[in-house]
Amino acid sequence: MELIQNTPDISAYLAACDAIDHEHPLVRSTAATLAADAPDAYAYAKAAFTFVRDALPHSADTGDPRVTWRASDVLAQRTGICYAKAHALAALLRAGGIPAALCYQKLDTVHGLVALRLPGAHRWARQDPRGNKPGIDAQFRLDREQLAFPVRAECSELDYPVLFAEPHPVVLQCLREAVDRPHLWQTLPTDL
């Protein structure tokens, strides 16, 4: 699948917005901590991915009712669903100077991912920071994708090829309007 930037300007994938608030002090300090042990952009990107995947639990896996949507809130509250965790990873990558895009899959509901483009790379690489559990084994890979959920065409699932510089409005709206995670589960988008 060819990934398509929704804006041709690569600087849009380094910019801050309400959800990807990489200029927030908590995002900056987390990025600095991760960068301290990373000798290059690849090591930093992998460390940021691993941190978001493993240290910030998916709220459905832990039964956490809180809904986060802003990257700094995900880091502060240490919880989020796939979209929120994608916002956190995008913010950490952008804080490290690595272009990061938001992208999505259509499963039963829309699932959030991140694509990154390392310095010198000519293509984007999708990553899934959702969080692993039995039956889910997402890994940081640039040679091939190892996402949490491979799409099943026979079930009308699909990968959206568009790379967004900011969260899709439908996704952001459902996160912002959710009272709690059980309410959010009733309003998750099923299509973009």
mmCIF file of C-alpha atoms in Angstrom:
data_model
loop_
_atom_site.group_PDB
_atom_site.id
_atom_site.type_symbol
_atom_site.label_atom_id
_atom_site.label_comp_id
_atom_site.label_asym_id
_atom_site.label_seq_id
_atom_site.Cartn_x
_atom_site.Cartn_y
_atom_site.Cartn_z
ATOM 1 C CA MET A 1 0.000 0.000 0.000
ATOM 2 C CA GLU A 2 1.284 3.435 -0.899
ATOM 3 C CA LEU A 3 0.912 5.909 1.950
ATOM 4 C CA ILE A 4 -0.282 9.363 0.892
ATOM 5 C CA GLN A 5 0.438 12.574 2.793
ATOM 6 C CA ASN A 6 -2.687 14.718 3.146
ATOM 7 C CA THR A 7 -0.402 17.728 2.883
ATOM 8 C CA PRO A 8 2.774 17.755 0.777
ATOM 9 C CA ASP A 9 4.704 19.950 3.228
ATOM 10 C CA ILE A 10 6.740 17.666 5.507
ATOM 11 C CA SER A 11 6.936 20.425 8.127
ATOM 12 C CA ALA A 12 3.215 19.850 8.840
ATOM 13 C CA TYR A 13 4.229 16.482 10.299
ATOM 14 C CA LEU A 14 6.542 18.235 12.779
ATOM 15 C CA ALA A 15 4.039 20.873 13.919
ATOM 16 C CA ALA A 16 2.219 21.052 17.240
ATOM 17 C CA CYS A 17 -1.575 21.125 17.524
ATOM 18 C CA ASP A 18 -4.098 20.744 20.363
ATOM 19 C CA ALA A 19 -3.812 16.956 20.429
ATOM 20 C CA ILE A 20 -0.122 16.655 19.545
ATOM 21 C CA ASP A 21 1.138 19.229 22.018
ATOM 22 C CA HIS A 22 4.827 18.384 21.781
ATOM 23 C CA GLU A 23 5.827 21.769 23.180
ATOM 24 C CA HIS A 24 4.235 20.875 26.550
ATOM 25 C CA PRO A 25 6.859 20.551 29.335
ATOM 26 C CA LEU A 26 5.859 16.950 30.150
ATOM 27 C CA VAL A 27 6.204 15.882 26.515
ATOM 28 C CA ARG A 28 9.561 17.684 26.282
ATOM 29 C CA SER A 29 10.910 16.149 29.488
ATOM 30 C CA THR A 30 9.764 12.661 28.472
ATOM 31 C CA ALA A 31 11.407 13.127 25.068
ATOM 32 C CA ALA A 32 14.635 14.294 26.711
ATOM 33 C CA THR A 33 14.685 11.240 28.992
ATOM 34 C CA LEU A 34 14.166 8.905 26.031
ATOM 35 C CA ALA A 35 16.793 10.726 23.938
ATOM 36 C CA ALA A 36 19.428 10.440 26.677
ATOM 37 C CA ASP A 37 19.994 6.763 25.868
ATOM 38 C CA ALA A 38 19.386 7.004 22.124
ATOM 39 C CA PRO A 39 22.482 7.522 19.976
ATOM 40 C CA ASP A 40 20.522 8.256 16.789
ATOM 41 C CA ALA A 41 17.050 8.929 15.355
ATOM 42 C CA TYR A 42 16.307 5.219 14.855
ATOM 43 C CA ALA A 43 17.114 4.389 18.489
ATOM 44 C CA TYR A 44 15.068 7.363 19.691
ATOM 45 C CA ALA A 45 12.052 6.419 17.536
ATOM 46 C CA LYS A 46 12.194 2.831 18.761
ATOM 47 C CA ALA A 47 12.505 3.978 22.401
ATOM 48 C CA ALA A 48 9.543 6.352 22.017
ATOM 49 C CA PHE A 49 7.451 3.601 20.414
ATOM 50 C CA THR A 50 8.340 1.070 23.116
ATOM 51 C CA PHE A 51 7.630 3.582 25.880
ATOM 52 C CA VAL A 52 4.158 4.447 24.554
ATOM 53 C CA ARG A 53 3.301 0.825 23.768
ATOM 54 C CA ASP A 54 4.477 -0.609 27.085
ATOM 55 C CA ALA A 55 4.468 2.130 29.747
ATOM 56 C CA LEU A 56 1.120 3.732 28.849
ATOM 57 C CA PRO A 57 -1.539 1.017 29.107
ATOM 58 C CA HIS A 58 -4.502 0.875 26.755
ATOM 59 C CA SER A 59 -7.447 1.878 28.923
ATOM 60 C CA ALA A 60 -9.619 -1.000 27.677
ATOM 61 C CA ASP A 61 -6.972 -3.515 28.770
ATOM 62 C CA THR A 62 -6.855 -2.108 32.297
ATOM 63 C CA GLY A 63 -10.528 -1.147 32.668
ATOM 64 C CA ASP A 64 -9.576 2.512 33.137
ATOM 65 C CA PRO A 65 -12.676 4.674 32.524
ATOM 66 C CA ARG A 66 -10.722 7.882 31.837
ATOM 67 C CA VAL A 67 -10.605 9.268 28.300
ATOM 68 C CA THR A 68 -7.494 11.138 27.211
ATOM 69 C CA TRP A 69 -6.922 12.769 23.849
ATOM 70 C CA ARG A 70 -4.084 15.288 24.241
ATOM 71 C CA ALA A 71 -0.555 13.816 24.209
ATOM 72 C CA SER A 72 0.444 15.548 27.441
ATOM 73 C CA ASP A 73 -2.666 14.150 29.176
ATOM 74 C CA VAL A 74 -1.878 10.636 27.975
ATOM 75 C CA LEU A 75 1.604 10.983 29.469
ATOM 76 C CA ALA A 76 0.334 12.544 32.716
ATOM 77 C CA GLN A 77 -2.512 10.073 33.288
ATOM 78 C CA ARG A 78 -0.613 7.132 31.780
ATOM 79 C CA THR A 79 -3.627 5.803 29.910
ATOM 80 C CA GLY A 80 -5.421 6.083 26.591
ATOM 81 C CA ILE A 81 -7.043 4.192 23.768
ATOM 82 C CA CYS A 82 -5.299 3.667 20.426
ATOM 83 C CA TYR A 83 -6.000 7.197 19.157
ATOM 84 C CA ALA A 84 -4.691 8.861 22.298
ATOM 85 C CA LYS A 85 -1.618 6.645 22.391
ATOM 86 C CA ALA A 86 -0.981 7.517 18.742
ATOM 87 C CA HIS A 87 -1.174 11.213 19.667
ATOM 88 C CA ALA A 88 1.387 10.633 22.435
ATOM 89 C CA LEU A 89 3.773 8.767 20.137
ATOM 90 C CA ALA A 90 3.420 11.397 17.404
ATOM 91 C CA ALA A 91 4.184 14.139 19.947
ATOM 92 C CA LEU A 92 7.282 12.344 21.243
ATOM 93 C CA LEU A 93 8.534 11.694 17.710
ATOM 94 C CA ARG A 94 7.946 15.308 16.670
ATOM 95 C CA ALA A 95 9.657 16.528 19.846
ATOM 96 C CA GLY A 96 12.657 14.515 18.658
ATOM 97 C CA GLY A 97 12.550 16.103 15.204
ATOM 98 C CA ILE A 98 11.085 13.027 13.490
ATOM 99 C CA PRO A 99 8.119 13.646 11.168
ATOM 100 C CA ALA A 100 5.095 11.716 12.440
ATOM 101 C CA ALA A 101 1.666 11.243 10.863
ATOM 102 C CA LEU A 102 -1.585 9.823 12.150
ATOM 103 C CA CYS A 103 -3.141 7.056 10.095
ATOM 104 C CA TYR A 104 -6.005 4.659 10.533
ATOM 105 C CA GLN A 105 -7.432 1.229 9.826
ATOM 106 C CA LYS A 106 -11.098 0.328 9.412
ATOM 107 C CA LEU A 107 -11.731 -2.723 11.576
ATOM 108 C CA ASP A 108 -14.989 -3.127 13.537
ATOM 109 C CA THR A 109 -14.270 0.476 14.453
ATOM 110 C CA VAL A 110 -11.567 2.838 13.253
ATOM 111 C CA HIS A 111 -8.165 1.997 14.765
ATOM 112 C CA GLY A 112 -5.413 4.604 15.199
ATOM 113 C CA LEU A 113 -1.790 4.213 14.148
ATOM 114 C CA VAL A 114 1.283 6.386 13.608
ATOM 115 C CA ALA A 115 3.572 6.595 10.595
ATOM 116 C CA LEU A 116 7.068 7.993 10.933
ATOM 117 C CA ARG A 117 9.726 9.074 8.504
ATOM 118 C CA LEU A 118 13.260 8.849 9.773
ATOM 119 C CA PRO A 119 15.890 11.319 8.528
ATOM 120 C CA GLY A 120 17.195 10.231 5.143
ATOM 121 C CA ALA A 121 14.325 7.795 4.604
ATOM 122 C CA HIS A 122 12.270 8.061 1.449
ATOM 123 C CA ARG A 123 9.186 6.310 2.771
ATOM 124 C CA TRP A 124 6.915 6.324 5.774
ATOM 125 C CA ALA A 125 6.743 3.362 8.167
ATOM 126 C CA ARG A 126 3.525 2.644 10.081
ATOM 127 C CA GLN A 127 3.743 1.675 13.747
ATOM 128 C CA ASP A 128 1.048 0.578 16.184
ATOM 129 C CA PRO A 129 1.576 1.738 19.791
ATOM 130 C CA ARG A 130 -1.753 0.242 20.983
ATOM 131 C CA GLY A 131 -0.144 -2.065 23.524
ATOM 132 C CA ASN A 132 0.473 -5.787 23.470
ATOM 133 C CA LYS A 133 -1.465 -8.509 25.243
ATOM 134 C CA PRO A 134 -2.128 -12.173 24.472
ATOM 135 C CA GLY A 135 -2.892 -12.389 20.760
ATOM 136 C CA ILE A 136 -1.473 -8.916 19.976
ATOM 137 C CA ASP A 137 2.228 -8.478 19.213
ATOM 138 C CA ALA A 138 2.907 -5.070 17.640
ATOM 139 C CA GLN A 139 6.602 -4.383 17.147
ATOM 140 C CA PHE A 140 8.715 -1.447 15.967
ATOM 141 C CA ARG A 141 9.843 -2.410 12.486
ATOM 142 C CA LEU A 142 10.988 -0.534 9.431
ATOM 143 C CA ASP A 143 11.563 -3.531 7.129
ATOM 144 C CA ARG A 144 7.922 -4.652 7.295
ATOM 145 C CA GLU A 145 4.839 -3.863 9.335
ATOM 146 C CA GLN A 146 4.013 -5.715 12.514
ATOM 147 C CA LEU A 147 0.808 -4.027 13.629
ATOM 148 C CA ALA A 148 -1.612 -5.103 16.356
ATOM 149 C CA PHE A 149 -4.322 -5.963 13.837
ATOM 150 C CA PRO A 150 -3.665 -7.093 10.272
ATOM 151 C CA VAL A 151 -6.694 -6.185 8.167
ATOM 152 C CA ARG A 152 -8.975 -8.932 6.935
ATOM 153 C CA ALA A 153 -10.350 -7.992 3.526
ATOM 154 C CA GLU A 154 -12.946 -10.770 3.766
ATOM 155 C CA CYS A 155 -14.436 -8.882 6.749
ATOM 156 C CA SER A 156 -14.495 -5.570 4.820
ATOM 157 C CA GLU A 157 -11.570 -4.258 6.853
ATOM 158 C CA LEU A 158 -9.082 -1.924 5.224
ATOM 159 C CA ASP A 159 -6.040 0.253 5.703
ATOM 160 C CA TYR A 160 -6.649 3.924 4.989
ATOM 161 C CA PRO A 161 -3.641 5.138 2.961
ATOM 162 C CA VAL A 162 -3.865 8.802 4.010
ATOM 163 C CA LEU A 163 -1.314 10.213 6.448
ATOM 164 C CA PHE A 164 -2.812 13.034 8.485
ATOM 165 C CA ALA A 165 -0.761 15.838 10.023
ATOM 166 C CA GLU A 166 -3.481 16.307 12.668
ATOM 167 C CA PRO A 167 -6.006 13.835 14.091
ATOM 168 C CA HIS A 168 -8.954 13.134 11.825
ATOM 169 C CA PRO A 169 -11.844 15.393 12.941
ATOM 170 C CA VAL A 170 -14.195 12.436 13.497
ATOM 171 C CA VAL A 171 -11.679 10.782 15.821
ATOM 172 C CA LEU A 172 -10.926 13.961 17.730
ATOM 173 C CA GLN A 173 -14.611 14.780 18.162
ATOM 174 C CA CYS A 174 -15.485 11.390 19.653
ATOM 175 C CA LEU A 175 -12.567 11.632 22.113
ATOM 176 C CA ARG A 176 -13.396 15.174 23.192
ATOM 177 C CA GLU A 177 -17.097 14.482 23.669
ATOM 178 C CA ALA A 178 -16.748 11.221 25.609
ATOM 179 C CA VAL A 179 -17.797 11.381 29.250
ATOM 180 C CA ASP A 180 -15.888 8.190 30.033
ATOM 181 C CA ARG A 181 -14.575 5.128 28.205
ATOM 182 C CA PRO A 182 -17.885 3.189 28.316
ATOM 183 C CA HIS A 183 -19.537 6.217 26.661
ATOM 184 C CA LEU A 184 -16.648 6.457 24.193
ATOM 185 C CA TRP A 185 -17.166 2.799 23.218
ATOM 186 C CA GLN A 186 -20.707 3.715 22.118
ATOM 187 C CA THR A 187 -19.482 6.559 19.891
ATOM 188 C CA LEU A 188 -16.312 5.182 18.285
ATOM 189 C CA PRO A 189 -16.304 5.887 14.551
ATOM 190 C CA THR A 190 -16.808 2.919 12.256
ATOM 191 C CA ASP A 191 -15.594 4.762 9.150
ATOM 192 C CA LEU A 192 -13.745 7.938 8.186
#
